[in-house]
Short mmCIF file of C-alpha atoms and ligand atoms in Angstrom, two decimals:
data_model
loop_
_atom_site.label_atom_id
_atom_site.label_comp_id
_atom_site.label_asym_id
_atom_site.label_seq_id
_atom_site.Cartn_x
_atom_site.Cartn_y
_atom_site.Cartn_z
CA MET A 1 0.03 0.02 0.03
CA LYS A 2 1.23 3.51 -0.83
CA GLU A 3 2.22 5.58 2.22
CA LYS A 4 -0.55 8.18 1.63
CA GLU A 5 -3.17 5.40 1.47
CA LYS A 6 -2.36 4.10 5.01
CA LYS A 7 -4.75 6.56 6.62
CA TYR A 8 -7.75 5.57 4.57
CA GLY A 9 -10.58 3.31 5.63
CA LEU A 10 -11.64 0.21 3.73
CA ASN A 11 -14.40 1.86 1.67
CA THR A 12 -12.03 4.52 0.47
CA LEU A 13 -9.31 2.02 -0.35
CA ALA A 14 -11.84 -0.13 -2.27
CA ILE A 15 -12.40 2.87 -4.55
CA HIS A 16 -9.01 4.53 -4.68
CA ALA A 17 -6.23 2.09 -3.80
CA GLY A 18 -3.93 1.09 -6.69
CA TYR A 19 -5.14 3.70 -9.20
CA ASP A 20 -5.48 7.48 -9.22
CA LYS A 21 -5.95 8.38 -12.88
CA ASP A 22 -4.36 7.50 -16.26
CA LYS A 23 -1.04 9.32 -16.41
CA GLU A 24 -1.33 10.19 -20.11
CA THR A 25 -5.07 10.99 -20.57
CA GLY A 26 -6.44 11.59 -17.07
CA ALA A 27 -9.00 8.81 -17.63
CA LEU A 28 -10.63 8.23 -14.26
CA ALA A 29 -12.00 4.84 -15.06
CA LEU A 30 -9.28 2.17 -15.21
CA PRO A 31 -8.03 1.62 -18.84
CA ILE A 32 -8.13 -1.96 -20.03
CA TYR A 33 -4.63 -2.68 -21.36
CA GLN A 34 -5.81 -5.37 -23.74
CA THR A 35 -2.36 -6.32 -24.98
CA SER A 36 -0.31 -9.50 -24.88
CA THR A 37 3.05 -7.76 -25.29
CA PHE A 38 4.81 -4.42 -24.72
CA ALA A 39 7.21 -2.79 -27.17
CA PHE A 40 10.68 -1.82 -25.97
CA SER A 41 12.24 1.46 -27.11
CA SER A 42 15.60 -0.20 -27.53
CA VAL A 43 17.26 -3.60 -27.24
CA GLU A 44 18.97 -2.31 -24.09
CA GLU A 45 15.62 -1.48 -22.48
CA GLY A 46 14.30 -4.91 -23.28
CA ALA A 47 17.39 -6.55 -21.88
CA ASN A 48 17.28 -4.46 -18.71
CA ARG A 49 13.63 -5.39 -18.09
CA PHE A 50 14.40 -9.08 -18.53
CA ALA A 51 17.38 -8.78 -16.20
CA GLY A 52 15.13 -7.03 -13.64
CA VAL A 53 17.38 -3.98 -13.40
CA GLU A 54 14.71 -1.71 -14.86
CA SER A 55 10.98 -1.79 -14.09
CA GLY A 56 8.41 -1.96 -16.85
CA TYR A 57 6.20 -4.41 -18.65
CA ILE A 58 7.41 -7.19 -20.93
CA TYR A 59 4.61 -9.64 -21.70
CA SER A 60 1.20 -9.97 -20.07
CA ARG A 61 1.85 -13.36 -18.50
CA LEU A 62 4.57 -11.58 -16.54
CA GLY A 63 2.53 -8.58 -15.63
CA ASN A 64 -0.10 -6.23 -17.07
CA PRO A 65 -1.04 -2.64 -15.92
CA THR A 66 -4.76 -3.36 -15.58
CA VAL A 67 -4.17 -6.53 -13.61
CA ALA A 68 -1.55 -4.79 -11.46
CA VAL A 69 -4.18 -2.32 -10.21
CA PHE A 70 -6.41 -5.22 -9.11
CA GLU A 71 -3.50 -6.92 -7.35
CA GLU A 72 -2.59 -3.72 -5.55
CA LYS A 73 -6.14 -2.95 -4.52
CA VAL A 74 -6.76 -6.41 -2.95
CA ALA A 75 -3.40 -6.20 -1.19
CA ALA A 76 -4.33 -2.78 0.26
CA LEU A 77 -7.74 -4.13 1.43
CA GLU A 78 -6.20 -7.16 3.06
CA LYS A 79 -3.34 -5.12 4.63
CA ALA A 80 -0.79 -7.18 2.72
CA ASP A 81 2.45 -6.11 1.05
CA ALA A 82 1.66 -7.44 -2.40
CA GLY A 83 -0.82 -9.47 -4.43
CA LEU A 84 -0.98 -11.80 -7.42
CA ALA A 85 -4.04 -12.28 -9.66
CA PHE A 86 -5.11 -15.60 -11.27
CA SER A 87 -7.60 -16.85 -13.81
CA SER A 88 -9.64 -18.69 -11.18
CA GLY A 89 -9.70 -19.30 -7.43
CA MET A 90 -8.35 -22.80 -8.09
CA ALA A 91 -5.41 -21.38 -10.11
CA ALA A 92 -4.67 -19.22 -7.07
CA VAL A 93 -4.91 -22.20 -4.65
CA SER A 94 -2.71 -24.40 -6.88
CA ALA A 95 -0.10 -21.64 -7.48
CA VAL A 96 0.19 -21.23 -3.66
CA LEU A 97 0.35 -24.89 -2.72
CA LEU A 98 2.72 -25.85 -5.58
CA GLY A 99 4.89 -22.80 -4.74
CA LEU A 100 5.13 -23.52 -1.03
CA LEU A 101 5.28 -27.30 -0.80
CA ARG A 102 7.64 -29.96 -2.05
CA THR A 103 7.79 -33.77 -1.93
CA GLY A 104 7.90 -35.03 1.67
CA ASP A 105 6.25 -31.95 3.14
CA HIS A 106 3.02 -32.09 5.12
CA ILE A 107 0.12 -29.63 4.95
CA LEU A 108 -2.41 -29.42 7.75
CA CYS A 109 -5.89 -28.37 6.60
CA SER A 110 -9.17 -27.40 8.24
CA LYS A 111 -11.68 -30.24 8.35
CA GLY A 112 -13.85 -28.89 5.61
CA LEU A 113 -12.62 -27.51 2.35
CA TYR A 114 -14.03 -26.54 -1.06
CA GLY A 115 -14.36 -29.75 -3.10
CA CYS A 116 -11.73 -28.89 -5.69
CA THR A 117 -9.19 -27.84 -3.08
CA PHE A 118 -9.66 -31.25 -1.57
CA GLY A 119 -9.20 -32.73 -5.08
CA LEU A 120 -5.96 -30.81 -5.47
CA LEU A 121 -4.61 -32.08 -2.18
CA ASN A 122 -5.17 -35.64 -3.30
CA LEU A 123 -3.48 -34.95 -6.63
CA LEU A 124 -0.46 -33.48 -4.73
CA LYS A 125 -0.39 -36.54 -2.53
CA ASP A 126 -0.76 -39.17 -5.20
CA ARG A 127 1.49 -37.58 -7.84
CA PHE A 128 3.96 -35.51 -5.90
CA GLY A 129 4.23 -37.11 -2.45
CA VAL A 130 2.92 -34.11 -0.46
CA GLU A 131 1.11 -35.44 2.61
CA TYR A 132 -1.98 -33.74 3.96
CA SER A 133 -4.25 -34.22 6.94
CA LEU A 134 -7.52 -32.63 8.02
CA CYS A 135 -8.04 -31.31 11.53
CA ARG A 136 -11.03 -29.80 13.30
CA MET A 137 -8.71 -27.11 14.71
CA ASP A 138 -11.12 -26.51 17.58
CA GLY A 139 -8.43 -25.82 20.14
CA GLU A 140 -4.65 -25.82 20.70
CA ALA A 141 -4.72 -29.49 21.78
CA SER A 142 -6.23 -30.74 18.52
CA LEU A 143 -3.85 -28.62 16.46
CA LEU A 144 -0.80 -29.83 18.46
CA GLU A 145 -1.86 -33.42 18.01
CA ALA A 146 -2.24 -32.95 14.23
CA LEU A 147 0.99 -31.05 13.55
CA GLN A 148 3.90 -33.17 12.24
CA PRO A 149 7.60 -32.48 12.16
CA ASN A 150 7.40 -31.91 8.38
CA THR A 151 4.31 -29.60 8.50
CA LYS A 152 5.16 -26.63 6.32
CA VAL A 153 1.73 -25.02 5.82
CA ILE A 154 -1.50 -24.71 7.75
CA TYR A 155 -4.29 -24.12 5.25
CA VAL A 156 -7.75 -23.05 6.44
CA GLU A 157 -11.07 -21.89 5.20
CA THR A 158 -13.10 -19.93 7.72
CA PRO A 159 -16.05 -19.95 7.60
CA ILE A 160 -15.76 -23.44 6.12
CA ASN A 161 -17.66 -24.06 2.88
CA PRO A 162 -20.51 -25.02 3.35
CA THR A 163 -20.95 -25.86 7.09
CA LEU A 164 -19.83 -22.36 8.18
CA GLU A 165 -17.74 -23.79 11.02
CA LEU A 166 -15.08 -21.33 12.06
CA VAL A 167 -11.38 -21.60 12.80
CA ASP A 168 -9.80 -19.31 15.34
CA LEU A 169 -7.23 -17.50 13.19
CA SER A 170 -5.35 -15.77 16.03
CA MET A 171 -4.88 -19.12 17.73
CA ILE A 172 -3.57 -21.02 14.68
CA SER A 173 -1.36 -18.15 13.44
CA LYS A 174 0.32 -17.95 16.86
CA MET A 175 0.99 -21.66 17.03
CA ALA A 176 2.24 -21.69 13.44
CA LYS A 177 4.60 -18.74 13.91
CA GLU A 178 6.16 -20.37 17.02
CA ARG A 179 7.04 -23.34 14.72
CA GLY A 180 8.06 -21.54 11.56
CA ILE A 181 4.94 -22.81 9.71
CA LEU A 182 3.15 -20.61 7.18
CA THR A 183 -0.57 -20.04 7.61
CA VAL A 184 -2.66 -19.66 4.43
CA VAL A 185 -6.35 -18.64 4.71
CA ASP A 186 -8.99 -18.94 2.01
CA ASN A 187 -10.96 -15.80 2.82
CA THR A 188 -13.47 -16.22 0.01
CA PHE A 189 -16.54 -16.43 2.28
CA MET A 190 -15.80 -13.19 4.12
CA SER A 191 -14.05 -10.74 1.73
CA PRO A 192 -11.48 -8.32 3.22
CA TYR A 193 -14.36 -6.12 4.26
CA LEU A 194 -15.46 -8.61 6.93
CA GLN A 195 -12.27 -10.48 7.86
CA ARG A 196 -8.58 -9.65 7.49
CA PRO A 197 -6.48 -12.70 8.48
CA ILE A 198 -3.16 -10.87 8.07
CA GLU A 199 -4.19 -8.48 10.84
CA LEU A 200 -4.75 -11.64 12.92
CA GLY A 201 -1.20 -12.88 12.31
CA CYS A 202 -1.75 -15.12 9.27
CA ASP A 203 0.81 -15.03 6.42
CA ILE A 204 -1.04 -15.54 3.12
CA VAL A 205 -4.67 -14.91 2.11
CA LEU A 206 -6.33 -16.06 -1.05
CA HIS A 207 -9.71 -15.69 -2.60
CA SER A 208 -11.90 -17.10 -5.23
CA ALA A 209 -12.50 -13.55 -6.59
CA THR A 210 -15.33 -15.06 -8.54
CA LYS A 211 -17.40 -14.56 -5.36
CA TYR A 212 -17.75 -11.37 -3.23
CA ILE A 213 -14.73 -9.57 -4.72
CA GLY A 214 -16.24 -9.50 -8.17
CA GLY A 215 -19.76 -9.68 -6.74
CA HIS A 216 -21.70 -9.68 -9.96
CA GLY A 217 -21.40 -13.27 -11.18
CA ASP A 218 -19.68 -12.21 -14.40
CA VAL A 219 -16.06 -13.27 -13.87
CA VAL A 220 -14.11 -16.31 -12.70
CA ALA A 221 -10.86 -15.22 -11.01
CA GLY A 222 -8.53 -15.75 -8.05
CA VAL A 223 -6.15 -13.59 -5.98
CA VAL A 224 -3.39 -14.26 -3.43
CA VAL A 225 -1.86 -11.65 -1.11
CA GLY A 226 0.94 -11.78 1.43
CA PRO A 227 4.50 -10.80 2.22
CA LYS A 228 6.55 -9.29 -0.64
CA ASP A 229 9.30 -11.91 -0.66
CA ILE A 230 6.79 -14.77 -0.93
CA MET A 231 4.62 -12.99 -3.51
CA ASP A 232 7.82 -12.17 -5.60
CA ASN A 233 8.79 -15.84 -5.50
CA LEU A 234 5.33 -17.03 -6.54
CA ARG A 235 5.26 -14.42 -9.32
CA LEU A 236 8.44 -15.76 -10.78
CA THR A 237 7.60 -19.46 -10.36
CA THR A 238 4.09 -20.83 -10.18
CA GLN A 239 2.34 -17.74 -11.56
CA LYS A 240 4.75 -17.18 -14.49
CA ASP A 241 5.62 -20.81 -15.30
CA ILE A 242 2.20 -22.42 -14.75
CA GLY A 243 0.63 -19.37 -16.25
CA GLY A 244 -2.94 -19.26 -14.83
CA ILE A 245 -2.96 -15.49 -15.11
CA LEU A 246 -5.90 -13.08 -15.04
CA ALA A 247 -7.09 -11.37 -18.27
CA PRO A 248 -7.06 -7.57 -18.36
CA PHE A 249 -10.79 -7.25 -19.00
CA ASP A 250 -11.52 -9.55 -16.07
CA ALA A 251 -9.23 -7.41 -13.87
CA TYR A 252 -11.25 -4.36 -14.95
CA LEU A 253 -14.51 -6.05 -13.94
CA LEU A 254 -13.01 -6.99 -10.55
CA VAL A 255 -11.73 -3.46 -9.90
CA ARG A 256 -15.17 -2.15 -10.80
CA GLY A 257 -16.78 -4.70 -8.53
CA LEU A 258 -14.52 -3.94 -5.63
CA LYS A 259 -15.62 -0.30 -5.57
CA THR A 260 -18.98 -1.32 -4.09
CA LEU A 261 -17.61 -4.10 -1.82
CA GLY A 262 -18.56 -2.31 1.41
CA VAL A 263 -22.15 -1.43 0.51
CA ARG A 264 -22.67 -4.89 -1.04
CA MET A 265 -21.28 -6.70 2.03
CA ASP A 266 -23.41 -4.60 4.44
CA ARG A 267 -26.53 -5.62 2.52
CA HIS A 268 -25.49 -9.22 2.16
CA CYS A 269 -25.02 -9.39 5.95
CA SER A 270 -28.29 -7.64 6.88
CA ASN A 271 -30.30 -9.68 4.40
CA ALA A 272 -28.70 -13.00 5.48
CA GLN A 273 -29.34 -12.17 9.13
CA GLU A 274 -33.06 -11.67 8.45
CA VAL A 275 -33.24 -14.82 6.26
CA ALA A 276 -31.42 -16.92 8.90
CA GLU A 277 -33.82 -15.72 11.58
CA TYR A 278 -36.75 -16.53 9.39
CA LEU A 279 -35.47 -19.98 8.57
CA SER A 280 -34.66 -20.80 12.16
CA LYS A 281 -38.33 -20.22 13.14
CA HIS A 282 -39.70 -22.29 10.24
CA SER A 283 -41.38 -25.61 11.19
CA LYS A 284 -39.93 -27.44 8.22
CA VAL A 285 -36.34 -26.41 8.97
CA ASN A 286 -34.39 -28.58 11.41
CA LYS A 287 -31.20 -26.66 11.67
CA VAL A 288 -29.77 -23.37 10.43
CA TYR A 289 -26.02 -22.72 10.25
CA TYR A 290 -25.29 -18.96 10.28
CA PRO A 291 -22.56 -17.37 12.34
CA GLY A 292 -24.80 -14.40 13.15
CA LEU A 293 -27.39 -16.43 15.09
CA PRO A 294 -26.75 -16.40 18.84
CA SER A 295 -27.58 -20.14 18.75
CA PHE A 296 -24.57 -20.72 16.39
CA SER A 297 -22.07 -22.82 18.34
CA GLN A 298 -19.16 -20.41 17.59
CA TYR A 299 -21.13 -17.12 17.83
CA ASP A 300 -18.57 -15.60 20.22
CA LEU A 301 -15.62 -16.41 17.95
CA ALA A 302 -17.58 -15.03 14.97
CA THR A 303 -18.23 -11.77 16.80
CA ARG A 304 -14.56 -11.49 17.82
CA GLN A 305 -12.95 -12.45 14.51
CA MET A 306 -15.34 -11.12 11.85
CA GLU A 307 -16.71 -7.69 11.25
CA GLY A 308 -20.01 -9.08 9.99
CA TYR A 309 -21.44 -12.58 9.66
CA GLY A 310 -21.43 -12.82 5.87
CA GLY A 311 -24.04 -13.70 3.27
CA VAL A 312 -24.05 -17.48 3.28
CA ILE A 313 -26.47 -19.65 5.24
CA SER A 314 -26.70 -23.49 5.24
CA PHE A 315 -29.77 -25.35 6.49
CA GLU A 316 -31.29 -28.80 6.85
CA LEU A 317 -34.91 -29.51 6.15
CA SER A 318 -36.68 -31.89 8.53
CA GLY A 319 -37.92 -33.82 5.47
CA GLY A 320 -34.26 -34.55 4.51
CA PHE A 321 -32.88 -34.71 1.01
CA ASP A 322 -36.24 -35.31 -0.74
CA ALA A 323 -37.79 -32.27 0.91
CA GLY A 324 -34.68 -30.25 -0.16
CA VAL A 325 -35.07 -31.35 -3.81
CA ARG A 326 -38.74 -30.47 -3.75
CA MET A 327 -38.02 -27.04 -2.22
CA MET A 328 -35.11 -26.25 -4.54
CA ASN A 329 -37.26 -27.11 -7.52
CA GLN A 330 -39.89 -24.57 -6.40
CA VAL A 331 -37.81 -21.49 -5.95
CA GLN A 332 -38.37 -18.69 -8.48
CA LEU A 333 -36.47 -15.59 -7.46
CA CYS A 334 -33.60 -17.53 -5.86
CA LYS A 335 -31.56 -19.18 -8.60
CA ARG A 336 -30.55 -22.81 -8.48
CA ALA A 337 -26.84 -22.37 -9.08
CA VAL A 338 -23.51 -23.02 -7.56
CA SER A 339 -21.05 -20.20 -6.73
CA LEU A 340 -21.80 -17.61 -4.04
CA GLY A 341 -21.27 -13.96 -3.27
CA ASP A 342 -23.22 -12.63 -6.24
CA VAL A 343 -25.73 -9.84 -5.93
CA ASP A 344 -28.33 -12.45 -6.95
CA THR A 345 -29.49 -15.01 -4.37
CA LEU A 346 -28.14 -18.47 -5.21
CA ILE A 347 -29.27 -21.82 -3.77
CA GLN A 348 -27.45 -25.13 -4.16
CA HIS A 349 -27.07 -28.67 -2.80
CA PRO A 350 -23.38 -29.30 -1.75
CA ALA A 351 -23.61 -33.13 -1.58
CA SER A 352 -24.63 -33.45 -5.27
CA MET A 353 -22.85 -30.32 -6.53
CA THR A 354 -19.89 -28.40 -5.06
CA HIS A 355 -18.72 -31.16 -2.70
CA SER A 356 -19.69 -34.21 -4.77
CA VAL A 357 -16.04 -35.07 -5.52
CA ILE A 358 -15.45 -35.71 -1.82
CA PRO A 359 -16.16 -39.36 -0.85
CA ILE A 360 -19.41 -39.64 1.15
CA ASP A 361 -17.59 -40.74 4.35
CA GLU A 362 -15.28 -37.75 4.19
CA ARG A 363 -18.23 -35.50 3.47
CA LYS A 364 -20.07 -36.78 6.51
CA ALA A 365 -16.97 -36.19 8.67
CA MET A 366 -16.93 -32.64 7.34
CA GLY A 367 -20.61 -32.24 8.43
CA ILE A 368 -21.94 -32.12 4.90
CA THR A 369 -25.07 -34.23 5.18
CA GLU A 370 -27.08 -35.32 2.18
CA GLY A 371 -29.86 -32.91 3.03
CA LEU A 372 -27.80 -29.79 3.60
CA ILE A 373 -28.78 -26.81 1.43
CA ARG A 374 -26.61 -23.70 0.95
CA LEU A 375 -28.09 -20.32 0.32
CA SER A 376 -25.98 -17.40 -0.84
CA VAL A 377 -28.22 -14.48 0.11
CA GLY A 378 -28.08 -11.69 -2.48
CA ILE A 379 -28.78 -8.02 -2.17
CA GLU A 380 -32.38 -8.00 -3.44
CA ASP A 381 -35.23 -6.68 -1.19
CA VAL A 382 -35.09 -9.15 1.67
CA SER A 383 -38.89 -9.41 1.79
CA ASP A 384 -38.86 -10.76 -1.77
CA ILE A 385 -36.21 -13.36 -0.88
CA ILE A 386 -38.22 -14.51 2.17
CA ASP A 387 -41.49 -14.63 0.20
CA ASP A 388 -39.81 -16.87 -2.38
CA LEU A 389 -38.41 -19.18 0.28
CA GLU A 390 -41.85 -19.24 2.00
CA GLN A 391 -43.70 -20.34 -1.09
CA ALA A 392 -40.97 -22.95 -1.91
CA LEU A 393 -40.93 -24.29 1.68
CA SER A 394 -44.75 -24.64 1.73
CA LYS A 395 -44.40 -27.20 -1.05
CA ALA A 396 -41.36 -29.03 0.45
N1 LCS B 401 -12.30 -21.48 -2.37
C1 LCS B 401 -13.59 -21.51 -1.99
C2 LCS B 401 -13.97 -21.32 -0.55
C3 LCS B 401 -14.61 -21.68 -2.91
O1 LCS B 401 -15.86 -21.66 -2.53
C4 LCS B 401 -14.24 -21.85 -4.28
C5 LCS B 401 -15.28 -22.05 -5.33
C6 LCS B 401 -12.89 -21.86 -4.63
C7 LCS B 401 -11.94 -21.62 -3.68
C8 LCS B 401 -12.45 -21.96 -6.08
O2 LCS B 401 -12.71 -20.83 -6.78
P1 LCS B 401 -12.98 -20.74 -8.40
O3 LCS B 401 -11.86 -21.45 -9.09
O4 LCS B 401 -14.33 -21.40 -8.60
O5 LCS B 401 -12.96 -19.26 -8.65
N2 LCS B 401 -16.56 -22.29 -4.82
C9 LCS B 401 -17.58 -22.62 -5.50
C10 LCS B 401 -18.83 -22.86 -4.86
O6 LCS B 401 -19.01 -22.92 -3.71
N3 LCS B 401 -19.74 -23.10 -5.83
O7 LCS B 401 -19.19 -23.02 -7.08
C11 LCS B 401 -17.76 -22.75 -7.00
#
């Protein structure tokens, strides 16, 4: 973050960090540098850029001005030194894990992960000999028991997708630091507006920017932020050489989306709170998982660690899976779709959709029952969302 930006609040940074105006034209909206390559004014200039003795662009896989603004903005919001943008959340996750781990290392993960992250861990284990284990991380004792002498990274989602179980980030970052282990947090469910793991002592934060960062359901992207030395290393290795980079137009959409992050997140939170309270009183609903309900088992931790409870709710219908299918087939305003964090309300069934690649026993251990439904509450009028759920539930 630039020195003069340090005094700004998150809403100001979301609009202004990383870009002032175009130096040549004064264009206030971010220009889309839709170019694959950059012309050098001399051979010497090209050689100096390749040698790293002169700054400047070379080729868009190695850096692009539109993409750089997005990277800087997310880094400013997450209070990180630097950021790297990717073509998807999974490109970001794989660049981080491949960049930090080598054969023989162990990675300790929260018990509950996005399905494809789980798939990637298995690929790393089977093909590259990187061991992983899953741990509930519900206290220092369970973490101590799960740590191994070769643990190099602790990787957590919090809230965990889709059960919304939380991990105490201050607790794990402290234990990791004492042992020289890096902590990586997938902050997709919260966005930097609601949770900033680096301020809680964690090292690296990543996002599926497809979700709240973009916010409008029109781009698939990922971003990683953290200490400059680690980001520089990832930029020159797994970002450059694997090459899952972000396109300039997508970076433009993300920068545009980020400008309204705060107002969107406030509305996601207030709508989700009302919907969660409505669902928790409904006779056909067995259980509601939402960190903002005082009945949520980790409500105190949520209140301490997060600046809002987020927009995602999971719930179980008393009629089980069949009732869930009936209900999901009745919704009209809420869209039957995976993903989350869009301005539109989305409803999905993790066991058959986002988490279907996880074997059923593992899924059960993660708390993903067959009848669990996940709702990503949008920013429509909340009364319309509740009316739609009411008519769908009446037929469940
Ligand atoms: N991390 C989390 C927590 C996610 O929820 C997802 C995608 C990813 C990483 C991967 O990001 P992507 O490559 O899709 O940008 N989650 C999805 C979901 O819950 N429904 O559809 C995708």
